[in-house]
Tab-separated table of C-alpha atoms and ligand atoms in Angstrom:
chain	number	residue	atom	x	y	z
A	1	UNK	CA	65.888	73.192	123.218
A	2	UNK	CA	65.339	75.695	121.029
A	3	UNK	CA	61.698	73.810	119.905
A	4	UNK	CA	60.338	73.930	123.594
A	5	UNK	CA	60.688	78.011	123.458
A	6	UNK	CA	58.927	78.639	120.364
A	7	UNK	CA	55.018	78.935	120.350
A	8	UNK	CA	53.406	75.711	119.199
A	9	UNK	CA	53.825	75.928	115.402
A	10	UNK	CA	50.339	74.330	114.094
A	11	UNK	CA	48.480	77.158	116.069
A	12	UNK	CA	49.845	79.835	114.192
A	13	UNK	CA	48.664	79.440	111.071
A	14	UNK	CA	44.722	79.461	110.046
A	15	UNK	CA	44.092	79.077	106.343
A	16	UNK	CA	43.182	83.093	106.534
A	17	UNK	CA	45.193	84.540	109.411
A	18	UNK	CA	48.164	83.991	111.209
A	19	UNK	CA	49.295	84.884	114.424
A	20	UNK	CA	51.847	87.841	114.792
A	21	UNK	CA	54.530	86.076	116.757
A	22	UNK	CA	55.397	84.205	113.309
A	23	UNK	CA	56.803	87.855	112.195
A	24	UNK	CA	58.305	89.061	115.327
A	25	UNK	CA	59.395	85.815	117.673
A	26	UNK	CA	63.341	85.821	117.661
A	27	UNK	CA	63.673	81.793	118.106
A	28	UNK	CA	60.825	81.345	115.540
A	29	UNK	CA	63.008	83.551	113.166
A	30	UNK	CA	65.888	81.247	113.952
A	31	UNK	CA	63.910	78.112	113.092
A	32	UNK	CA	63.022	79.586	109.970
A	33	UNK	CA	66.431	80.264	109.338
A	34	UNK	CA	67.161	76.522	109.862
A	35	UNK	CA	64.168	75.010	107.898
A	36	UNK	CA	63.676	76.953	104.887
A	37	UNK	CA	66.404	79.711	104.434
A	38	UNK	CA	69.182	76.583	105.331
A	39	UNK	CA	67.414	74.179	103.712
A	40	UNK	CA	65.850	75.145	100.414
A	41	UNK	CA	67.012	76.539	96.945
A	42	UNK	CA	68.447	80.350	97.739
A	43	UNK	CA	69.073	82.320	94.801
A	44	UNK	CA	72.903	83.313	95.133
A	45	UNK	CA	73.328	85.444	91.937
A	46	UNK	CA	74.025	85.599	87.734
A	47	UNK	CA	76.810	83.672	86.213
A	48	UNK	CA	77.764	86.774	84.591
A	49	UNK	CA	78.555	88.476	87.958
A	50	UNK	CA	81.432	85.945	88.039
A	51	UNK	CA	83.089	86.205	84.476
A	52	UNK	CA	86.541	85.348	84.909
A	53	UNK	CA	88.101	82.608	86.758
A	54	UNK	CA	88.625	84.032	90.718
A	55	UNK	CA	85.850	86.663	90.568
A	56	UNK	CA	83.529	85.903	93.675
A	57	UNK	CA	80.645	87.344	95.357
A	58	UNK	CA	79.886	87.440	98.860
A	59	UNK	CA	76.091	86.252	99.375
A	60	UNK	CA	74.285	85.493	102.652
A	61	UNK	CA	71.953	82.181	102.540
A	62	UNK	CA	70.312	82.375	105.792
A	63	UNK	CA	72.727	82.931	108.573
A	64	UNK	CA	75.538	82.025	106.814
A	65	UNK	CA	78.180	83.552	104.822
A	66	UNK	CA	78.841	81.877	101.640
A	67	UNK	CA	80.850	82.770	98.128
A	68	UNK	CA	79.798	82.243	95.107
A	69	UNK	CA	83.066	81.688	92.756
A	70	UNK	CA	84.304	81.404	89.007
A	71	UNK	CA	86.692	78.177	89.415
A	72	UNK	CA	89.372	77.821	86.513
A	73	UNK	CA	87.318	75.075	85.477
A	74	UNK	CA	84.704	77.517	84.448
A	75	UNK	CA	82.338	76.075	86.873
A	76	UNK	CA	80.673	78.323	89.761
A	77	UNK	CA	80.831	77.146	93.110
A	78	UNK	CA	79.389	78.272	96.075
A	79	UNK	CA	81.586	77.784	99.310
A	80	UNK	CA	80.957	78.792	103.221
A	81	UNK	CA	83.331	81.994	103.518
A	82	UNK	CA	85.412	80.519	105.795
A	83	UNK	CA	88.514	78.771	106.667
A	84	UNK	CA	88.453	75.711	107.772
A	85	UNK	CA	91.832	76.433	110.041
A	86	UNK	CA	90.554	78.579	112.835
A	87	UNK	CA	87.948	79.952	111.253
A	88	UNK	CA	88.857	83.110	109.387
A	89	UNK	CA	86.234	84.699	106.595
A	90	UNK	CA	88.120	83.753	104.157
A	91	UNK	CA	86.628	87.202	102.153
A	92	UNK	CA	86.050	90.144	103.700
A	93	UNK	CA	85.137	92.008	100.642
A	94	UNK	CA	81.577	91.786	98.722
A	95	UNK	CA	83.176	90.798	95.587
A	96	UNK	CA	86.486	91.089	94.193
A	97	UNK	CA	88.793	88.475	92.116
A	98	UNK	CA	90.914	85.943	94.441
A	99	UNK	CA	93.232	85.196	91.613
A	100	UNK	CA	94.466	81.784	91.075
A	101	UNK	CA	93.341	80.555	94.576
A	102	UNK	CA	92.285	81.544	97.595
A	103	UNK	CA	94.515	82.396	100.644
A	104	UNK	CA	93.488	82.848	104.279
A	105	UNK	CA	94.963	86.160	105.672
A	106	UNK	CA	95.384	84.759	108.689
A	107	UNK	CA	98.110	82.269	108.203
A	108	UNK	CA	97.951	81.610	105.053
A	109	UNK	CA	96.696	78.012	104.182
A	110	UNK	CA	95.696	78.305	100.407
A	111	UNK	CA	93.047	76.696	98.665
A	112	UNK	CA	91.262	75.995	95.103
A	113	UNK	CA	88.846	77.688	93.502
A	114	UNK	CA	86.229	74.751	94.887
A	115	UNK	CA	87.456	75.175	98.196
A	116	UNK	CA	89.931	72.471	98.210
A	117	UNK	CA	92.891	72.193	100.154
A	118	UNK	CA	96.094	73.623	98.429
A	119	UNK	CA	98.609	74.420	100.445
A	120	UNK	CA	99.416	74.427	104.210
A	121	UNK	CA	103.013	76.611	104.843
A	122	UNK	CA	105.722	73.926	106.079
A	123	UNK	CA	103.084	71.479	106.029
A	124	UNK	CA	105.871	68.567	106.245
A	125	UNK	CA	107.053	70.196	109.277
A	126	UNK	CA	104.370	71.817	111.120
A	127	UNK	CA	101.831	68.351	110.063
A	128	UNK	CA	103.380	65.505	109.598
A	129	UNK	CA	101.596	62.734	111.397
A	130	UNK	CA	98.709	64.598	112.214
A	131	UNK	CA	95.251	64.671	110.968
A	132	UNK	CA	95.669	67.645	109.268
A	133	UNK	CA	96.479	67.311	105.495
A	134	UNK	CA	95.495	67.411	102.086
A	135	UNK	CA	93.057	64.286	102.269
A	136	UNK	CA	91.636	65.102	105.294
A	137	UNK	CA	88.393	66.819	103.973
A	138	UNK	CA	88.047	69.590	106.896
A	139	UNK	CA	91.000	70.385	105.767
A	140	UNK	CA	89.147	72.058	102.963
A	141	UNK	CA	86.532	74.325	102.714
A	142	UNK	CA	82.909	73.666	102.927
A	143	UNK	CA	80.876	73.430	100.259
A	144	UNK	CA	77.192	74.141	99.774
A	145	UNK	CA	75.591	70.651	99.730
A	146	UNK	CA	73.827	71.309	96.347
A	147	UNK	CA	74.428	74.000	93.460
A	148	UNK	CA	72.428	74.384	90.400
A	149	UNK	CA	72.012	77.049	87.996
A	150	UNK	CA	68.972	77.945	85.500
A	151	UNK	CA	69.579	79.960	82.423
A	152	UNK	CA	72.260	81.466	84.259
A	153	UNK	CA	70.474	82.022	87.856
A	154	UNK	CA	72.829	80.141	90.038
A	155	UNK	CA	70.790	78.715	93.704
A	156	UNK	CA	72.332	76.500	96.135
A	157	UNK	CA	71.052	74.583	98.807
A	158	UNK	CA	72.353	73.846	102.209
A	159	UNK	CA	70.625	70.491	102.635
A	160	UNK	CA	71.876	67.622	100.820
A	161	UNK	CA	68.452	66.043	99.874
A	162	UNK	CA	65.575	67.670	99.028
A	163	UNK	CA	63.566	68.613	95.404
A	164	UNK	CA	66.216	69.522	92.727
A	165	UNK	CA	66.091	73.220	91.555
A	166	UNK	CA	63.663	72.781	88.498
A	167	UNK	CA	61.128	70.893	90.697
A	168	UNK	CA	61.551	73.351	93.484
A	169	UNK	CA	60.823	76.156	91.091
A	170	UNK	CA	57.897	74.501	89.138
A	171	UNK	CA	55.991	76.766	87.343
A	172	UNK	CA	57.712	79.917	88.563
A	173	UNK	CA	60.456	79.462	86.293
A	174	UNK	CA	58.407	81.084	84.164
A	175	UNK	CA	60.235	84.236	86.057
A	176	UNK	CA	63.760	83.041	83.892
A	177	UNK	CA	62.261	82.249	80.789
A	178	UNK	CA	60.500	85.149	80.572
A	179	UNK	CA	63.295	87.637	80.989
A	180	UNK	CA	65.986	85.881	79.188
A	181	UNK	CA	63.344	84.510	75.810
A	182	UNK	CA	62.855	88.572	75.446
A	183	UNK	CA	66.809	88.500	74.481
A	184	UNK	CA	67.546	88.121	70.709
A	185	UNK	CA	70.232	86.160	72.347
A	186	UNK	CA	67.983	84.004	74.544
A	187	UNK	CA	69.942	85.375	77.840
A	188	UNK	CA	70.428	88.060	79.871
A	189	UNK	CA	73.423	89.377	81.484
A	190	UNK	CA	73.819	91.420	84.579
A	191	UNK	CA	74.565	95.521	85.569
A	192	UNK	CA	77.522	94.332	88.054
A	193	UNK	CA	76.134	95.931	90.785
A	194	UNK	CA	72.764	96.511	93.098
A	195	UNK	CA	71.010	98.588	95.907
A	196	UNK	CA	71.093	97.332	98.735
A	197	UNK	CA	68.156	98.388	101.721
A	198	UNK	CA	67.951	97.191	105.066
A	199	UNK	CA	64.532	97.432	106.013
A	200	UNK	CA	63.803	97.243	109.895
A	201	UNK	CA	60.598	94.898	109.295
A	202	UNK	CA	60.498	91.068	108.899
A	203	UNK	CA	61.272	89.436	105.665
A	204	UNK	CA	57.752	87.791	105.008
A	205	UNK	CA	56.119	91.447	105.378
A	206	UNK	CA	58.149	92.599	101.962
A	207	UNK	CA	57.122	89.417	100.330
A	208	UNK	CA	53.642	89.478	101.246
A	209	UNK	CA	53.669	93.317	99.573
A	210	UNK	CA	54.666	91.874	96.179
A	211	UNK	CA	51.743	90.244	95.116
A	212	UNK	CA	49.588	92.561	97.003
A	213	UNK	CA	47.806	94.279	94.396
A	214	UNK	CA	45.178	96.299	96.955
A	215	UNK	CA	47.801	98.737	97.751
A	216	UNK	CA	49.462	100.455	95.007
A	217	UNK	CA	46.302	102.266	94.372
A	218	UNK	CA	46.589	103.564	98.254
A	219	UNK	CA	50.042	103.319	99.046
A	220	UNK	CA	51.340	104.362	95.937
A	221	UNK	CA	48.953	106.985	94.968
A	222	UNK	CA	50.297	110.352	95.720
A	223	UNK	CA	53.584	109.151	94.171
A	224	UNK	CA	51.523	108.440	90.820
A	225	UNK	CA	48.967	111.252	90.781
A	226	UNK	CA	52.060	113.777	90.681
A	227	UNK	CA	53.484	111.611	88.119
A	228	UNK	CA	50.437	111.802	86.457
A	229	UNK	CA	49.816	115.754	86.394
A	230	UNK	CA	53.607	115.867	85.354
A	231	UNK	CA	52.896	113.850	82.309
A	232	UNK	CA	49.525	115.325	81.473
A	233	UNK	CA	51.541	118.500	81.527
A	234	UNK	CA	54.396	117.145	78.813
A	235	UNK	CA	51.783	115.313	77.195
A	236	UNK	CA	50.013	118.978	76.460
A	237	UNK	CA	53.741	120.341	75.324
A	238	UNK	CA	54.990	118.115	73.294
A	239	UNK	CA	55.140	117.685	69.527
A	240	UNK	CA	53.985	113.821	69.771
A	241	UNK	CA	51.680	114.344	72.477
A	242	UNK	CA	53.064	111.979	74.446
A	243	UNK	CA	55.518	112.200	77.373
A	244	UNK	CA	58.341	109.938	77.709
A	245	UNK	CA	57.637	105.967	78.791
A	246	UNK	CA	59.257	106.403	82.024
A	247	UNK	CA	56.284	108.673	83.733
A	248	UNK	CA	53.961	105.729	82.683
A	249	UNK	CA	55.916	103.843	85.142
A	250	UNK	CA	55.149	105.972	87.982
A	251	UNK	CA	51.753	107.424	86.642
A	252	UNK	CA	50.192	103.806	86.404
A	253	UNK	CA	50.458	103.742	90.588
A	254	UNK	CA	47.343	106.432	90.358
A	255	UNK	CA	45.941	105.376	86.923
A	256	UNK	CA	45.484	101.554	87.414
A	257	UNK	CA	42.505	101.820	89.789
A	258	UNK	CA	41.785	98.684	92.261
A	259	UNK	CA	38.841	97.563	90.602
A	260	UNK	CA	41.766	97.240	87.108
A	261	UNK	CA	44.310	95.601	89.320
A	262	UNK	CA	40.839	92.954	90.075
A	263	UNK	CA	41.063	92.279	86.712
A	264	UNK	CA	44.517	90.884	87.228
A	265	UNK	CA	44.585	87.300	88.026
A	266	UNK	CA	46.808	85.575	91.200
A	267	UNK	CA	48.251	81.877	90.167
A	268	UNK	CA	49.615	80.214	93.571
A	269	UNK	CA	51.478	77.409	93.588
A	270	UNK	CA	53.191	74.660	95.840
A	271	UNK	CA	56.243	75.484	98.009
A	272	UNK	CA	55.009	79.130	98.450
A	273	UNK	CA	55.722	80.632	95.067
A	274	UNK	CA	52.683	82.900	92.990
A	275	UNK	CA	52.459	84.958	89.895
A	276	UNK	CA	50.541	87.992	89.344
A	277	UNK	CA	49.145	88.507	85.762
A	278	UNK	CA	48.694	91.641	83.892
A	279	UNK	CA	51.345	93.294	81.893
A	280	UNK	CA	51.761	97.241	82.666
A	281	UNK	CA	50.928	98.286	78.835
A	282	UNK	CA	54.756	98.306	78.268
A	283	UNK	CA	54.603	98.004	74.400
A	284	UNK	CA	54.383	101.234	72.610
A	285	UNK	CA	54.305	101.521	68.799
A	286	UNK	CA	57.829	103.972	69.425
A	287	UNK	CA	60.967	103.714	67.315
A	288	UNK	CA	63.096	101.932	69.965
A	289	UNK	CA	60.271	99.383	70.610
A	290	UNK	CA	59.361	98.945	66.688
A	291	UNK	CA	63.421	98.405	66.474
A	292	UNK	CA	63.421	96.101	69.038
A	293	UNK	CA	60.601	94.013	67.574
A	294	UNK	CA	62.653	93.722	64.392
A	295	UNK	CA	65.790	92.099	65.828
A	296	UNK	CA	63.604	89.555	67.749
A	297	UNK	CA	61.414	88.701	64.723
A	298	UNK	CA	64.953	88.155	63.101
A	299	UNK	CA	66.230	85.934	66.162
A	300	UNK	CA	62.833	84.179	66.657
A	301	UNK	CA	60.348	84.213	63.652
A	302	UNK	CA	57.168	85.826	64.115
A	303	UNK	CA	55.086	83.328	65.696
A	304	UNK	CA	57.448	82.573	68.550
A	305	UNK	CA	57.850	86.263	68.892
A	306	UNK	CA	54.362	86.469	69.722
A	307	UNK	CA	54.639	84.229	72.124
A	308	UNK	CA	56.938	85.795	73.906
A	309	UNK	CA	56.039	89.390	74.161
A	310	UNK	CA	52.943	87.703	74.660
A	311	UNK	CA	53.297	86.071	78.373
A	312	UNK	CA	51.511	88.085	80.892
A	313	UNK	CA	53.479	88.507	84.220
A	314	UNK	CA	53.630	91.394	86.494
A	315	UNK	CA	55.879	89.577	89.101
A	316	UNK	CA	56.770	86.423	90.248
A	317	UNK	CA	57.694	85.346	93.796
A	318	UNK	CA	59.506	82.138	94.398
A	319	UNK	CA	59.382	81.643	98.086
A	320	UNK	CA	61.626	82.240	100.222
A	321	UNK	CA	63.776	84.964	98.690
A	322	UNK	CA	63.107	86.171	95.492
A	323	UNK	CA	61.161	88.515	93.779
A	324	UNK	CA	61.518	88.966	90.118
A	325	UNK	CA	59.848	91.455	87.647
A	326	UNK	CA	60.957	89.669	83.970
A	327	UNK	CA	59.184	91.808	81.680
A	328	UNK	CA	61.248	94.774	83.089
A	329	UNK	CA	64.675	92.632	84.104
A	330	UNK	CA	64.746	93.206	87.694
A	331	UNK	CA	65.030	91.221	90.661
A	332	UNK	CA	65.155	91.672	94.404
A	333	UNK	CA	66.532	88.974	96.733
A	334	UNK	CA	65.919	88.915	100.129
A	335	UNK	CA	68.546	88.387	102.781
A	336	UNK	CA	67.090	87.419	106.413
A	337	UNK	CA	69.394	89.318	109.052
A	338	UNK	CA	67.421	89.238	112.135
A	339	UNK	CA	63.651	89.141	112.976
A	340	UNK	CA	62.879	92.897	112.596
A	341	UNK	CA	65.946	93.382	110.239
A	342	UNK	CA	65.751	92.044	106.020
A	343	UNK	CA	68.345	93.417	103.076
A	344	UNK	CA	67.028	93.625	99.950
A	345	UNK	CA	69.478	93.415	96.925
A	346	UNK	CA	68.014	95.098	94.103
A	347	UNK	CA	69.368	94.118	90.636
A	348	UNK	CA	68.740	94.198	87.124
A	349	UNK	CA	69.653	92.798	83.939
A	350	UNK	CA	70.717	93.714	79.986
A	351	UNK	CA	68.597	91.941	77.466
A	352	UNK	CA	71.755	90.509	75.525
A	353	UNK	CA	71.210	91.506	71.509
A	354	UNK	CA	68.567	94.045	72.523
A	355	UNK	CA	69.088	97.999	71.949
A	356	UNK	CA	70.592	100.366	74.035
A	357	UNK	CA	67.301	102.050	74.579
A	358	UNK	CA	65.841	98.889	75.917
A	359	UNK	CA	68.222	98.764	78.235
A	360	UNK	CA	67.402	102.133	79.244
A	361	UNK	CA	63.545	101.191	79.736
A	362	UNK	CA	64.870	98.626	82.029
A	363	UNK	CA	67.459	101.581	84.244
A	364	UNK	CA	64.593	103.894	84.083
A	365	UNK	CA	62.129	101.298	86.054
A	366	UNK	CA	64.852	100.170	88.189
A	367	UNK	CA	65.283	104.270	89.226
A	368	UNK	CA	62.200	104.999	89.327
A	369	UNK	CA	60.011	102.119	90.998
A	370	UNK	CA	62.514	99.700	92.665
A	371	UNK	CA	65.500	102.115	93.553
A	372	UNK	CA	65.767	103.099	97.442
A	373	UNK	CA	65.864	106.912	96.450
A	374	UNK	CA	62.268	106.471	94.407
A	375	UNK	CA	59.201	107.868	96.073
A	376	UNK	CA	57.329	104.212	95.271
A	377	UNK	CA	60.091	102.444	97.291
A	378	UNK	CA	60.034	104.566	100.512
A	379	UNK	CA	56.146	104.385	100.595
A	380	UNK	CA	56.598	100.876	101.123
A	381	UNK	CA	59.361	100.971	103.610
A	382	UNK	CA	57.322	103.511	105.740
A	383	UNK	CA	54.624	100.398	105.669
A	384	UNK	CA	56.731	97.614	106.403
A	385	UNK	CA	58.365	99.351	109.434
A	386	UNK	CA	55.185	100.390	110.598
A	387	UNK	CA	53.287	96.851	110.513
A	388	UNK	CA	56.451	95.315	112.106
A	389	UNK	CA	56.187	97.842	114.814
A	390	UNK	CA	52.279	97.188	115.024
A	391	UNK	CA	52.552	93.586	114.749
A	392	UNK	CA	55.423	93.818	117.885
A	393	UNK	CA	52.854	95.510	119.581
A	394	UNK	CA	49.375	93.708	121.968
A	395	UNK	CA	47.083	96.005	120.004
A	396	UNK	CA	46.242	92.633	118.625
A	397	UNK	CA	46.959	88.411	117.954
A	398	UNK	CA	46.298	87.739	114.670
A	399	UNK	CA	47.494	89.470	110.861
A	400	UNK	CA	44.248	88.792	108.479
A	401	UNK	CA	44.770	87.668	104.981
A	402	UNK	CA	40.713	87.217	104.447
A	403	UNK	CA	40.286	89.090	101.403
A	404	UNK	CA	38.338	86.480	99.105
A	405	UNK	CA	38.590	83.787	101.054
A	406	UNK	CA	37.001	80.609	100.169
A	407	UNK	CA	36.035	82.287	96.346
A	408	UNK	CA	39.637	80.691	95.280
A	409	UNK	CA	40.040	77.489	92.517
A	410	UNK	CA	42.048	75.175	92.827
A	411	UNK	CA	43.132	72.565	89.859
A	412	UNK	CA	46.219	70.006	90.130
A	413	UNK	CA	47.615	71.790	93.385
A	414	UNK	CA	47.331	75.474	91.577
A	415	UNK	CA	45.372	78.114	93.222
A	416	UNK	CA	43.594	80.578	91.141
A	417	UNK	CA	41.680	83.668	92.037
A	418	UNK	CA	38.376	83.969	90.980
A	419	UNK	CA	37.470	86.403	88.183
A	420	UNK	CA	37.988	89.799	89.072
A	421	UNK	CA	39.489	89.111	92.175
A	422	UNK	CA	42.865	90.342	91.726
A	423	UNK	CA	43.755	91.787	94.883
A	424	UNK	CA	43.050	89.284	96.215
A	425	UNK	CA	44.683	87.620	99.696
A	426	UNK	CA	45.501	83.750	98.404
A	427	UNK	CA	48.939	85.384	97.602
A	428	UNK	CA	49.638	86.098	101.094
A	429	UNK	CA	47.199	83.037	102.379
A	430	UNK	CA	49.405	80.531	99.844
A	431	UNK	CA	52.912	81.803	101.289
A	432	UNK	CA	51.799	80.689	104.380
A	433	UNK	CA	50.038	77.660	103.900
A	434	UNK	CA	53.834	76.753	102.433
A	435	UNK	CA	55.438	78.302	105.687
A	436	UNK	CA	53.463	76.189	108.032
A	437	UNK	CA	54.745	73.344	105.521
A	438	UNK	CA	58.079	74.069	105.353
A	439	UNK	CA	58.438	74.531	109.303
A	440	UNK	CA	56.306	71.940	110.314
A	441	UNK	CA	57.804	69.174	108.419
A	442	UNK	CA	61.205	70.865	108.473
A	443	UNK	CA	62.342	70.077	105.066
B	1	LIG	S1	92.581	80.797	110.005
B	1	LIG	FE1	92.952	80.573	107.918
B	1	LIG	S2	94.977	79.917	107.755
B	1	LIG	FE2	94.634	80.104	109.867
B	2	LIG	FE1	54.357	98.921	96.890
């Protein structure tokens, strides 16, 4: 069995290191695939990718292919792509619209938009007295065992039991409140379409790198002291004195020192999820912001508006596949493919009711920090092929995540760094005390 060729799993994980074969052991990857990826609340995608009835989107949830679809009923519905004849993808396409129902290119069985049986050709005389027919429920296709959707983030789940989406989520939530309160609207609504990066590393090294907030300041710091000397340079041109928002975005990957990102504060939290505080001085008194302000007092009333500009995220993770960046509107979901192999979809979202030039904050920081083309990006895809190929290597057992250990609180199951410990490891240390959770109990 697949068990008896796997290390033992409750020796690879110490409460500060873990051993490398949990990032490059192919029938570990597969058992994570069947325990967490298979089992847990995936993040499929945004209502408003799927407007009209028929429009579907094709979206991996551990190894297998799924589509998330508009039914006429309005509802969304997520579906294995396939048909339950002999087997067909029932979608080759990404996305597209299946009009009024789906229909196998193969031979043509149709069925509804939640996956029910339609129509078999000359069912009467190809069927009759057979097991195959309308009631018999492989007829149809398969379902994912549980959907749910939260202000418009639609997640399924391949297991039929297990914590419903809002106690899955818990706290991090916080990631969809946050980026659809800062609508006048209250919701956000997506840009129909993403990067997409396949990075040759394993998927838990680009989640460990979201929280880590040791290496910008390294990583990212020629990419922000050019930024930097670029906007000094405007800065000293222009009228205002000021050079546009968008170099802030880059410049702040020189400017925010570590011992600034230790002021930052790490907020772990069961099932593997964490938040990073500290809010990248966003809010300028400019025209477009001041604007902005003024619809949302409007919407909201001042003291609520207060509140929310107020919350203090960086990023949220929710374990095992999303990272989300709600004061800016992006989010990147991560798609196991293989062991050394991870796609990232990177995606972003309109603040519905807010200005154009909000919006354009948002492009500008999707471009610019999260786009595969920007500088900041390919730093980090240099490091997570190189630690996949060092952690493939014997150079050495075990990947440390030491960094203020045992200086961590922890109150009602919430793990908090200490002050001024921002960069801080419990991040990385908390994702893997979940891991060893998730694949040791197996749900
Ligand atoms: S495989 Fe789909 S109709 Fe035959
Ligand atoms: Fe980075």
């Amino acid at each position: 069995m697949l068990q008896e060729r796997v290390p033992d799993l409750s020796k690879l994980v110490e409460p500060d290191r873990v051993r490398r074969e949990v990032y490059v052991d192919p029938g570990i990857f597969e058992l994570e695939m069947q325990r967490i990826h298979e089992r847990y609340w995936i993040y499929c995608g945004h209502e408003s990718q799927v407007p009209k009835p028929g429009d579907y989107y094709a979206v991996q949830i551990g190894r297998q292919p799924m589509l998330m679809v508009r039914g006429a009923d309005r509802k969304v519905h997520v579906l294995y792509n396939r048909c339950p004849h002999r087997g067909n993808m029932m979608c080759g396409d990404r996305h597209g619209n299946t009009g009024e129902f789906f229909r196998c290119s193969y031979h043509a069985w149709t069925f509804h938009h939640d996956g029910a049986l339609r129509t078999i050709p000359m069912m009467d005389s190809g069927y009759a007295g057979t097991r195959f027919g309308p009631d018999n429920p492989d007829c149809s296709m398969k379902k994912a065992a549980r959907i749910e959707s939260y202000r418009g983030f639609v997640f399924a789940s391949l297991a039929a039991d297990g914590p419903t989406l809002v106690e899955f989520l818990g706290e991090s939530k916080i990631a969809f409140d946050d980026m659809c309160d800062r609508a006048p609207e209250g919701e956000v609504e997506i840009v129909p379409n993403c990067f997409r990066v396949i990075q040759h590393s394993n998927w838990k090294i680009f989640l460990e790198n979201q929280l880590d907030a040791l290496h910008p300041s390294v990583t990212h710091q020629s990419t922000g002291r050019a930024a930097h000397e670029v906007e000094k340079q405007i800065a000293k041109r222009a009228k205002k004195g000021e050079a546009p928002l968008s170099y802030h975005m880059l410049s702040a990957f020189a400017t925010v020192t570590i011992d600034k990102w230790d002021n930052f504060q790490t907020l772990n939290y069961p099932y593997g999820h964490c938040i990073l505080t500290g809010y990248m001085g966003l809010r300028p008194q400019d025209p477009d912001t001041l604007a902005y302000d003024k619809i949302m007092i409007k919407a909201y009333g001042k003291k609520r508006f207060d509140e929310i500009v107020g919350v203090n995220i960086h990023h949220v993770l929710i374990y095992p596949g999303l990272s989300v960046q709600s004061p800016l509107q992006q989010l990147r979901a991560v798609r196991p493919l293989g062991v050394d192999r991870t796609l990232t979809e990177i995606w972003h979202f309109r603040l519905k009711g807010a200005p154009e030039p909000i919006y354009r904050r948002s492009l500008a920081y999707y471009n610019l920090v999260n786009s595969p083309s920007t500088l900041v990006n390919a730093d980090d895809l240099e490091n997570f092929w190189k630690i996949h190929q060092g952690l493939a290597s014997e150079g050495g057992d075990w990947v440390s995540f030491g960094r203020h250990f045992g200086r961590d609180t922890e109150k009602s199951g919430v793990v908090e760094t200490g002050p001024n410990m921002g960069t801080s490891e419990a991040p990385m240390r908390n994702q893997m005390k979940a891991w060893a959770q998730y694949m040791g109990n197996g749900r």
